[in-house]
mmCIF file of C-alpha atoms in Angstrom:
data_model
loop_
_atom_site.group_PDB
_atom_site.id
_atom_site.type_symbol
_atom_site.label_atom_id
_atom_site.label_comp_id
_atom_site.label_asym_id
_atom_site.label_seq_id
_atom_site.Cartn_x
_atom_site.Cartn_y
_atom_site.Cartn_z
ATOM 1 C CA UNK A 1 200.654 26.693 -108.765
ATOM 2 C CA UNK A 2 203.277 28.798 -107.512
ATOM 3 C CA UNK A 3 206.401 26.953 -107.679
ATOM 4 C CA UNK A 4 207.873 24.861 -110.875
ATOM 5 C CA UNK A 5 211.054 21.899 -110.280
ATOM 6 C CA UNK A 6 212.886 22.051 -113.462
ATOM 7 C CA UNK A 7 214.679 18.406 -114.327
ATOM 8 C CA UNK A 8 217.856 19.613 -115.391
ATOM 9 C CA UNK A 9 220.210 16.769 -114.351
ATOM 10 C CA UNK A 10 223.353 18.570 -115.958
ATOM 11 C CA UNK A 11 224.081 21.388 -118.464
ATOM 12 C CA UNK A 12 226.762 19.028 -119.983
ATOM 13 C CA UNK A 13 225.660 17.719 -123.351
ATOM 14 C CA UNK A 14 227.791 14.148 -123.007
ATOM 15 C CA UNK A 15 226.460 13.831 -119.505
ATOM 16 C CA UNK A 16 222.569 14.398 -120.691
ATOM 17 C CA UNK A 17 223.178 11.809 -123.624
ATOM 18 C CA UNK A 18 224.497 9.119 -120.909
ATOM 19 C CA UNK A 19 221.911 9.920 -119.107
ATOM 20 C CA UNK A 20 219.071 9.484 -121.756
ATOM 21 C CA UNK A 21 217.763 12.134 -120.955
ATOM 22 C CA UNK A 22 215.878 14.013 -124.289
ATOM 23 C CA UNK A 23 216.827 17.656 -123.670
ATOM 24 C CA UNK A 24 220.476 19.285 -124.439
ATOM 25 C CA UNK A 25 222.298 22.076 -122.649
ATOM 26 C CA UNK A 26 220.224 24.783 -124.990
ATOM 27 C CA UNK A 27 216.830 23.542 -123.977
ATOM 28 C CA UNK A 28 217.570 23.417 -120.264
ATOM 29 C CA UNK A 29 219.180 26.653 -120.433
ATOM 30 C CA UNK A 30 215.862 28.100 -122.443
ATOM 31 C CA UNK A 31 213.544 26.066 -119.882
ATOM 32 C CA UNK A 32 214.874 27.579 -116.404
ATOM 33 C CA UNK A 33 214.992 31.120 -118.092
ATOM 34 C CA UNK A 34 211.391 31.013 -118.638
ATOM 35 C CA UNK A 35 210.629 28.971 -115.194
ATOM 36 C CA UNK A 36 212.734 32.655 -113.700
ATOM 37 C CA UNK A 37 210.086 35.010 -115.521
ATOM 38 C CA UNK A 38 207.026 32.784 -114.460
ATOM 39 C CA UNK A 39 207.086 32.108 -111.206
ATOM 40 C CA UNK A 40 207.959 33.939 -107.851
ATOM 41 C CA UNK A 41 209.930 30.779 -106.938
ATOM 42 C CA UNK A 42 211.728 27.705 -109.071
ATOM 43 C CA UNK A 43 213.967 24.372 -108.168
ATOM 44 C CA UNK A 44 216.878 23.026 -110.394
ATOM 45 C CA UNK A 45 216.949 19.702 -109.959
ATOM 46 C CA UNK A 46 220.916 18.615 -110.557
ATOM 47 C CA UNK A 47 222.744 15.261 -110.043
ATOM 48 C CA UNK A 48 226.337 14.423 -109.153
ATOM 49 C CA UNK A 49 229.225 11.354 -109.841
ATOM 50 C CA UNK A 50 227.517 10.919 -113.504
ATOM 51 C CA UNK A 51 229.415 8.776 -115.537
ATOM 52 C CA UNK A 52 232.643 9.464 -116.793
ATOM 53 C CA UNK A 53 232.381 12.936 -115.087
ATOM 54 C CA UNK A 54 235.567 15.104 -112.975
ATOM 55 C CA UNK A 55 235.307 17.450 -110.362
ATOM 56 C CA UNK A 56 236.199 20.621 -113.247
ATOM 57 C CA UNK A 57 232.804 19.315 -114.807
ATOM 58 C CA UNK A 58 230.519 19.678 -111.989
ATOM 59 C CA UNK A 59 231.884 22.714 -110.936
ATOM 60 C CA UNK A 60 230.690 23.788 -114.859
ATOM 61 C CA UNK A 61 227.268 22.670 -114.211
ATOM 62 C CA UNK A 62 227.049 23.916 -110.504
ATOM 63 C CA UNK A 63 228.547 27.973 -112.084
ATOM 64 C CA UNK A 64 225.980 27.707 -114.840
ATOM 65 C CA UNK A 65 223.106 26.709 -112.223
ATOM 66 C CA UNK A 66 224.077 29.481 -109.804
ATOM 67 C CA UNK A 67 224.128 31.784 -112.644
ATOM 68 C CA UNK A 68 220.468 31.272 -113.465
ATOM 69 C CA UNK A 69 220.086 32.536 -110.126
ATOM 70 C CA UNK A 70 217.870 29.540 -108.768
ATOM 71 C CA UNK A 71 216.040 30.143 -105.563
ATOM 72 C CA UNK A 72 215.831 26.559 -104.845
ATOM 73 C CA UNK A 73 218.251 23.578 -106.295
ATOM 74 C CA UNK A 74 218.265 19.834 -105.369
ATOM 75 C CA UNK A 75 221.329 17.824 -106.462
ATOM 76 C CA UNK A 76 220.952 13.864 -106.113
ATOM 77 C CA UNK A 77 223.974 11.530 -106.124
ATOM 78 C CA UNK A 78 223.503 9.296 -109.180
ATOM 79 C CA UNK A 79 221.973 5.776 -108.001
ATOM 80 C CA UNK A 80 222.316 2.630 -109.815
ATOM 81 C CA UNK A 81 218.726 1.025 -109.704
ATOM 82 C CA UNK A 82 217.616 -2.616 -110.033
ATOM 83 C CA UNK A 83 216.434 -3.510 -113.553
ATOM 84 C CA UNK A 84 217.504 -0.418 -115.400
ATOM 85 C CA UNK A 85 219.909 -0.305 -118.441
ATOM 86 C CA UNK A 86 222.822 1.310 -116.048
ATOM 87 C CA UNK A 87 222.345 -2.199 -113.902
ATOM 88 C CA UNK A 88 223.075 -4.156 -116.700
ATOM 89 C CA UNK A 89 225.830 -2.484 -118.476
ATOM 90 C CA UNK A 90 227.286 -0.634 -115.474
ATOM 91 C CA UNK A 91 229.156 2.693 -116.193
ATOM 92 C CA UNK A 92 232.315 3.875 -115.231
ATOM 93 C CA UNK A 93 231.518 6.592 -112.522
ATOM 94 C CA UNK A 94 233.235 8.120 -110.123
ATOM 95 C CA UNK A 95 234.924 6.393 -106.727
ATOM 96 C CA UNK A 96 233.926 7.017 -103.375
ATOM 97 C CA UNK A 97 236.396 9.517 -102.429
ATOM 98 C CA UNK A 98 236.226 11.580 -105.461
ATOM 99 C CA UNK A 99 232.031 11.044 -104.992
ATOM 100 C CA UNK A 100 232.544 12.688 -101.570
ATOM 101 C CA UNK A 101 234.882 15.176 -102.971
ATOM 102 C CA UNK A 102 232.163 16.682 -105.412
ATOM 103 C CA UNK A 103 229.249 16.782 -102.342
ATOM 104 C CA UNK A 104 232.067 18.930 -100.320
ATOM 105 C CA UNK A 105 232.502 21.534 -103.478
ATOM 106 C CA UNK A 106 228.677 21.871 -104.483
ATOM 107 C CA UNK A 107 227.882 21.931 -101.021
ATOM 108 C CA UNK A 108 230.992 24.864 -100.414
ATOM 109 C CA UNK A 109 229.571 26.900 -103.913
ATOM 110 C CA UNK A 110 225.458 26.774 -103.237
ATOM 111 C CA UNK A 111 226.939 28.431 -99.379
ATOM 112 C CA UNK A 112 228.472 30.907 -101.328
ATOM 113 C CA UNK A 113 226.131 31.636 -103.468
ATOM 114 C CA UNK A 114 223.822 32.205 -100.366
ATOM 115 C CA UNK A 115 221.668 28.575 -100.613
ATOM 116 C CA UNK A 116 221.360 27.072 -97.400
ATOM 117 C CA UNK A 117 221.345 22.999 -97.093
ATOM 118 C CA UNK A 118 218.268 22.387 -95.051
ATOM 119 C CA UNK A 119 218.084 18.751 -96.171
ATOM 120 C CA UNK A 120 220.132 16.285 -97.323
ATOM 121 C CA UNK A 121 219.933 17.266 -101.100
ATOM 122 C CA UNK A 122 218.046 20.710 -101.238
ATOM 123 C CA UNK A 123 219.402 23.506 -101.005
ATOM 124 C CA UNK A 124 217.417 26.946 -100.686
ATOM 125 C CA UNK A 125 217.700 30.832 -100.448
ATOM 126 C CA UNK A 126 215.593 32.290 -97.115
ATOM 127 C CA UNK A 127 212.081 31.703 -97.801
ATOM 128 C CA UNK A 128 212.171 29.446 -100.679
ATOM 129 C CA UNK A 129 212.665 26.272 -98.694
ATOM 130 C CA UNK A 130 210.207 23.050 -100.300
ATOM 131 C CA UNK A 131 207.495 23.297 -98.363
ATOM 132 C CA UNK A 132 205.700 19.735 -99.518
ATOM 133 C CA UNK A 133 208.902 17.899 -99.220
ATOM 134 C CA UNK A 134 209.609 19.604 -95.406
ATOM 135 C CA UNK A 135 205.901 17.891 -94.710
ATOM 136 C CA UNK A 136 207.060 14.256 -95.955
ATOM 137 C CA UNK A 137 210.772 14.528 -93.813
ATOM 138 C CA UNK A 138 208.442 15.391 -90.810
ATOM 139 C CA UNK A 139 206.557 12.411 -91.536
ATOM 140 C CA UNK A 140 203.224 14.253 -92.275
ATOM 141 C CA UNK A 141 200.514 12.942 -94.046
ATOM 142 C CA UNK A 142 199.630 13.663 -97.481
ATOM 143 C CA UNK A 143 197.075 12.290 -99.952
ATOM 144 C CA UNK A 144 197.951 11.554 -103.127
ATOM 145 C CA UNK A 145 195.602 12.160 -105.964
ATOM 146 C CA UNK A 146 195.817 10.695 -109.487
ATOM 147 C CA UNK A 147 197.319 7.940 -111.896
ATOM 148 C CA UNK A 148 200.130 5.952 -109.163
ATOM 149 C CA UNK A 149 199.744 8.307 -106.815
ATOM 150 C CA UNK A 150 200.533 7.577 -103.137
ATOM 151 C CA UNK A 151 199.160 8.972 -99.690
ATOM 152 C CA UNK A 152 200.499 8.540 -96.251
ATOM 153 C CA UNK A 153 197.156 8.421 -93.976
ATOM 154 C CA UNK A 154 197.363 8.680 -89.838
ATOM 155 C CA UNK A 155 194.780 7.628 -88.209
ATOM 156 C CA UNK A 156 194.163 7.430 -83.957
ATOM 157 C CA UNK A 157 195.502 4.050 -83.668
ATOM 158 C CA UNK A 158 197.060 2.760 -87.147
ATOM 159 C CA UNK A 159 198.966 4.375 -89.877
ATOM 160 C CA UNK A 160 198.447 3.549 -93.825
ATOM 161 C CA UNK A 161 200.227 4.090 -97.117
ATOM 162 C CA UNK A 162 197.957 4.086 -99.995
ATOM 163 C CA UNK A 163 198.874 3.722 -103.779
ATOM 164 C CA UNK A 164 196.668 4.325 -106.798
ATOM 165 C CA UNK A 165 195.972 2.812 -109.940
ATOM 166 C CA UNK A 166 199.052 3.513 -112.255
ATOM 167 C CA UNK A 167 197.739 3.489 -115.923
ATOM 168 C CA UNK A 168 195.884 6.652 -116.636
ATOM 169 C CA UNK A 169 192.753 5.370 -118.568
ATOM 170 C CA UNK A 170 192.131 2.496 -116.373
ATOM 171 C CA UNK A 171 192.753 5.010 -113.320
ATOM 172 C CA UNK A 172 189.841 7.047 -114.486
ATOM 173 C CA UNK A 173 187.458 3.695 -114.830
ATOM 174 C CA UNK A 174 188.280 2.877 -111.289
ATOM 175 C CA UNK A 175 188.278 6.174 -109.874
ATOM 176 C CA UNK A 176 184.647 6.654 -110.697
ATOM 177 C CA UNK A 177 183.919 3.121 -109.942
ATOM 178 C CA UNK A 178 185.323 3.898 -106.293
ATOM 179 C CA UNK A 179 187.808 1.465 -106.864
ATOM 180 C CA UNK A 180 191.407 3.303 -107.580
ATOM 181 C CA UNK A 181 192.976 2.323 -104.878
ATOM 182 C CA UNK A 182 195.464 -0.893 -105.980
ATOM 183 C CA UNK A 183 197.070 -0.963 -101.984
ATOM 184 C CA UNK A 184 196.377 -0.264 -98.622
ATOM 185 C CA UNK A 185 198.982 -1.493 -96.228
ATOM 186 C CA UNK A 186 199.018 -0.767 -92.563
ATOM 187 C CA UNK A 187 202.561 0.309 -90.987
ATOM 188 C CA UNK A 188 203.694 -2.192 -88.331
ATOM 189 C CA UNK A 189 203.976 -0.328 -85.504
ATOM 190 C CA UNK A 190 207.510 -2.459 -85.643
ATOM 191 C CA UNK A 191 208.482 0.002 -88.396
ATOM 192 C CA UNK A 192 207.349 3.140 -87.392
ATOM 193 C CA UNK A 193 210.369 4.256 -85.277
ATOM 194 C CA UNK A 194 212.752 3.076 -88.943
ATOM 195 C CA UNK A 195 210.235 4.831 -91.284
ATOM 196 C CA UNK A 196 210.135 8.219 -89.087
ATOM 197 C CA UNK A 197 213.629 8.285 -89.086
ATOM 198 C CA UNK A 198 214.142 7.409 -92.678
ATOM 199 C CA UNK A 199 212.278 10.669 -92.946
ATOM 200 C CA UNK A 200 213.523 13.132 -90.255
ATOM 201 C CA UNK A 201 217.206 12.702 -90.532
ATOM 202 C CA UNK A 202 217.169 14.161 -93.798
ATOM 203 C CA UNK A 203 216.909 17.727 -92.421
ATOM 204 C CA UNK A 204 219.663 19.250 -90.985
ATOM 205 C CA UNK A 205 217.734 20.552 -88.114
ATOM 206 C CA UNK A 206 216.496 17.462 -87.334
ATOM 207 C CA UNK A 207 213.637 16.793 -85.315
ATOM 208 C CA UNK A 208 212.080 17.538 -81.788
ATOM 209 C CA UNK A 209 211.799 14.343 -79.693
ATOM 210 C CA UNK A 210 208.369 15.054 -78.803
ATOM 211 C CA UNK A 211 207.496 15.426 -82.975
ATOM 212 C CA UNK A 212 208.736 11.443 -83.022
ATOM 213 C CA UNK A 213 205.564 10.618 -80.545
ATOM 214 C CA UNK A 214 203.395 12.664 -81.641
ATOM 215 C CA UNK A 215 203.916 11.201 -85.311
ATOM 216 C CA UNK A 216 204.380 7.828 -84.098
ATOM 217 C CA UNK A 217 202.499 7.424 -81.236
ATOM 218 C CA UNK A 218 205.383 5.722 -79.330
ATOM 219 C CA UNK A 219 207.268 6.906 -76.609
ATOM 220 C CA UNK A 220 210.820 8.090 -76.754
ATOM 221 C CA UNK A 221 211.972 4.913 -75.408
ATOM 222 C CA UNK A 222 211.627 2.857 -78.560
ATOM 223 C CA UNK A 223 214.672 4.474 -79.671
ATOM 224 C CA UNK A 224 216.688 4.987 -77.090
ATOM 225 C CA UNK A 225 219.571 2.434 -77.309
ATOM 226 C CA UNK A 226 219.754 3.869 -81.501
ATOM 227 C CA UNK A 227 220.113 7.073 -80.372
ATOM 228 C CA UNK A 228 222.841 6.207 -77.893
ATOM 229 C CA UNK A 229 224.405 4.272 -80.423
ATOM 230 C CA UNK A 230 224.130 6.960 -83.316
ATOM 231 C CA UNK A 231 225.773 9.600 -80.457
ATOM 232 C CA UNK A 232 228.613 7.192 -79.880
ATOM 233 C CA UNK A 233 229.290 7.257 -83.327
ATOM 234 C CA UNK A 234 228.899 10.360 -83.688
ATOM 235 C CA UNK A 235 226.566 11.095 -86.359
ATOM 236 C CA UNK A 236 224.150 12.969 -84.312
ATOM 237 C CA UNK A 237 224.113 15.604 -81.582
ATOM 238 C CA UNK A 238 221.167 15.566 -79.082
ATOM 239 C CA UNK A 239 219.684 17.281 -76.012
ATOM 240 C CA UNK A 240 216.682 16.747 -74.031
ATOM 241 C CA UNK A 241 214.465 18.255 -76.406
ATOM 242 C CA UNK A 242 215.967 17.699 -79.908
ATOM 243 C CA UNK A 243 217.706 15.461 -81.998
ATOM 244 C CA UNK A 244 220.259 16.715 -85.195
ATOM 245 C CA UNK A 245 222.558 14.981 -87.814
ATOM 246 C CA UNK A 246 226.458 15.915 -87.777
ATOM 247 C CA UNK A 247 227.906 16.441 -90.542
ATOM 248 C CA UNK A 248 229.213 13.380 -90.223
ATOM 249 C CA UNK A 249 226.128 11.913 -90.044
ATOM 250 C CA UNK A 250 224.530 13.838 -93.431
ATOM 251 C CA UNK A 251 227.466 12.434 -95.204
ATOM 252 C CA UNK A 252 227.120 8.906 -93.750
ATOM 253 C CA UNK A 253 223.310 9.321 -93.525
ATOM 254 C CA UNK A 254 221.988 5.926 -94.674
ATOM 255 C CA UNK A 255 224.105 3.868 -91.979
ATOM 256 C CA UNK A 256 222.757 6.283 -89.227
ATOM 257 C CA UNK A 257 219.060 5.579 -90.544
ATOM 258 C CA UNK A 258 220.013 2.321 -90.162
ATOM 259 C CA UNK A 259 220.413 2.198 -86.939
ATOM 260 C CA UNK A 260 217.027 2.550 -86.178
ATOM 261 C CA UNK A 261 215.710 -0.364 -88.475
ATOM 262 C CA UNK A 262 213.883 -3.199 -86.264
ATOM 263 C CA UNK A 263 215.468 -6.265 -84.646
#
């Protein structure tokens, strides 16, 4: 193992509590100091619009980050999920605009601080970039090994996406029975153009046109009226080889994905 994602969240004690997370400032500080001396390369994972918090607070946690001199940080906006304690007593978090306002600063300090934005959330020095998570925005495969693990399979004529056995013990019964595997769904080839885009419009290069058949197996032409649509908007820039977000498309990213969902 040669790189190590420390789950920060925040270096702001109130913000970790709301958060439930179990660690405080101290131990996250302690944590990432000893991630520095282990490993040649290390992620800070962050998160923004937390409840109750201002933009003078997450420029605190983004300072104390940068300090630690991270090679690689990923900062998440904070999403309210279905069936979750935050989805049934809602907190108070930031508005839209100020939500906005906060990607614009951590996005203007990690620049400074020489971190690149290659995707949507990550954010990495020269060399450092995630190499795993480049292979799932470019719609690779992977195989996923383990208790709830899940694998992305291609295959000549059909694609799958796998997913294991989640509870450990009983994972291990099945596994050696030959029998971990709980689902194996084939992509409709409906979808593929939606779930390839999902994917590649999370990098700020983008993709190649001919990478979309060659991962898809479908010509260009299944998404040409989308990508005349997303240009009209514009929320992406293309040519005849390549296809790339605008800025206004990274910050409005999930309506230009959704462009491309079927009919």
């Amino acid at each position: 193992m040669t790189r190590l994602s420390v789950g920060v969240q925040s270096f702001n004690d109130a913000h970790l509590s709301a958060l439930g997370r179990v660690h405080d400032r101290a131990q996250a500080l302690a944590a990432v100091e000893e991630a520095a001396q282990a490993f040649d390369t290390f992620n800070l994972d962050l998160m923004y619009a937390l409840p109750g918090q201002t933009l003078a607070e997450l420029d605190e946690d983004i300072h104390t980050a940068l300090a630690l001199g991270p090679p690689h940080i990923s900062i998440y906006h904070l999403t309210i999920e279905p069936n979750t304690v935050f989805a049934k007593y809602p907190p108070a978090v930031p508005e839209d605009d100020m939500a906005y306002a906060m990607l614009d600063r951590l996005t203007e300090l990690t620049g400074v601080a020489g971190l690149q934005r290659y995707e949507v959330s990550a954010f990495a020095r020269p060399g450092h970039r995630c190499w795993n998570n480049l292979n799932y925005w470019q719609f690779g495969d992977y195989v996923g090994i383990g208790a709830g693990a899940h694998s992305k399979l291609s295959f000549a004529h059909r694609m799958v996406r796998q997913v294991r056995y989640r509870e450990p013990l009983g994972y291990m019964d099945r596994a050696l029975a030959g029998q971990a595997v709980t689902q194996d769904d084939e992509v409709a080839r409906a979808d593929l153009p939606f779930e390839f885009m999902l994917n590649a419009l999370r990098l700020k290069e983008g993709f190649a046109l001919q990478d979309f058949t060659a991962r898809t197996g479908l010509p260009v032409t299944a998404i040409q009226a989308a990508l005349e649509a997303a240009e009209g908007k514009g929320l992406i820039q293309r040519d005849f080889t390549h296809v790339r977000p605008t800025e206004r498309g990274f910050d409005f990213l999930s309506d230009l994905q959704a462009l491309f969902l079927p009919t």
